Amino acid sequence: MGRSTLERLEQLEKEISGSMNIATQGDMLRLVRQALAEPPPRGSADEVANRRKVLIEAHNGCIDHRNFVKTEIEDRMSAAWTGKAAETARTRVAALDHALERAMVVFSEADLALFTFIPEIEHAQRADDSGRRNLEVAERILAEIHSSSLLDQLQDDSLREQAHSAAKSGIATMVRAARSLRDASQVLERKFGELSSRAHAAVLAQHVQLTILNGLVDPLVIADAAVPGGPHDANLILTADAARRANDRLARMNTKDDDLFRGMLLTCDSPQEEAYLLQALAAGYSVQEIQAFDAKIRPHAKDPRWLQQHLTPINETTGPDRFHSQRPVEFGGRAWTQGSDPTCVAMSTVMARAEVDPLYALELTAGGHPGDPAYDNPDAFARRLHDEQHRIYDDGRNWLQDLLGRRADGMTDGQAVDAANEQVAARTGAEYHKVEVDSAGDRRNVLPDVEKAVDQGLPVTFSVQDGNRGHEMAIVGRQGDLLEVYNPWGYTVWVSEDDFVNGRMTVIDNDVPANVHAVNVPRR
């Protein structure tokens, strides 16, 4: 793959910034002409403005449709329908309203992102043009010197200095313009990636296999199913990636399994139950395993709080904040925590898997016997959680670490990525890759991959270090430039991407090492 325009300009800047004399003025002329031959920053502010018009029209259309749903459907329905039919209709109308609201917000934020991008294009193009004018001055002077007599060339030091100064100024301005537009383009790309994942309901709605038996199973309702306790869209059960994986498995089902799975969906008592069955399907379980899972949660299907407590460890109660508030992650008052053991890697892995695998979460919270007080209680959960993280910890270490005992507590970064692949990737199909990030630039470069994964619903584990101290945590959510970090000490904290990049992870806790060292990125 060839180098980008920016990379070529950066190389030219290094060469042009070097010294120049009578012997190298010809080389300098060649470099200046190469710089002038590079294309200007791409993009059209007018074309982006036209795209904004389309988004604004779509946003206004959502407003009109929401008003229609309210005045022509919801109000008339509440006056005419009663009982089970009214309850089902209200659920569908609410799901439609949420979908329209989600689309409206997505269109509005996309429009704002493009509005912000327009001046970046204009600024980069103006700066590039200014830099080219300086390079043209340098080219003209160097060409005149180069064509003059040797005697004149020997006397042209001041002109050479003037040409060199113009060339250095011009190429530096062009590089700054290219970098500025690249950075703005990356911000726009990441924003649109986030918005795309937030509009994930369409993934399910497009799958015709779910629209069965005269619409008794409604993909829009399933995609809109959320756990209670906070902002609706922040608590949707099905992530974009899980919806895609469920769709893929539905498309490949044999007739017998297809009939059995459809039958389960048709007898569900709540949209949340339907969504968890699809999440289980996305996690790779067989239809028979999902049937056994459904039998365990069916008695509680109409209790969204019970489902959340047992199947979704982390839910959003208030949305993100910039105050680094520690929000406990608990089951019945007992924390999802590593306790005092050196099992931060194992506990981060347990949480990452529990976030994508409802059968695994249920086994930890209820021990395979939901509703049975002998198993389904906070103390029994804490014992199972302790045993499970120690299973992963013991299986992931080598004989030498075991021999050294406390002198070799913990797990290495390599063992951490192996654990993520064994426990989490096996349920998502996205293999984890360790990326070492020992500088702010490295961490900034890995951010787009982190954001993409988390936006789709794939947890990202990572290590932090300070000297000989190390710790492992997991990124489980994102909104804008804020990352939701699960600390296996039993809570989540929202941190800014700037903190992540610039070695300020102590905002989570003073005892957390400051610098992100390695990130385990899930990729397909």
XYZ file of C-alpha atoms in Angstrom, residues 53 94 124 136 147 153 159 181 200 331 342 369 394 418:
14
model
C -29.962 19.327 4.031
C -43.751 2.678 22.297
C -7.453 23.201 5.556
C 5.807 28.887 -5.524
C 19.670 28.960 -14.401
C 25.203 31.464 -7.988
C 18.441 34.605 -2.274
C -8.143 17.743 8.003
C -28.957 -0.733 15.337
C -25.981 -8.505 42.767
C -4.603 -10.767 42.448
C -31.426 -22.660 39.914
C -5.364 -20.840 37.598
C -5.482 -15.530 25.795
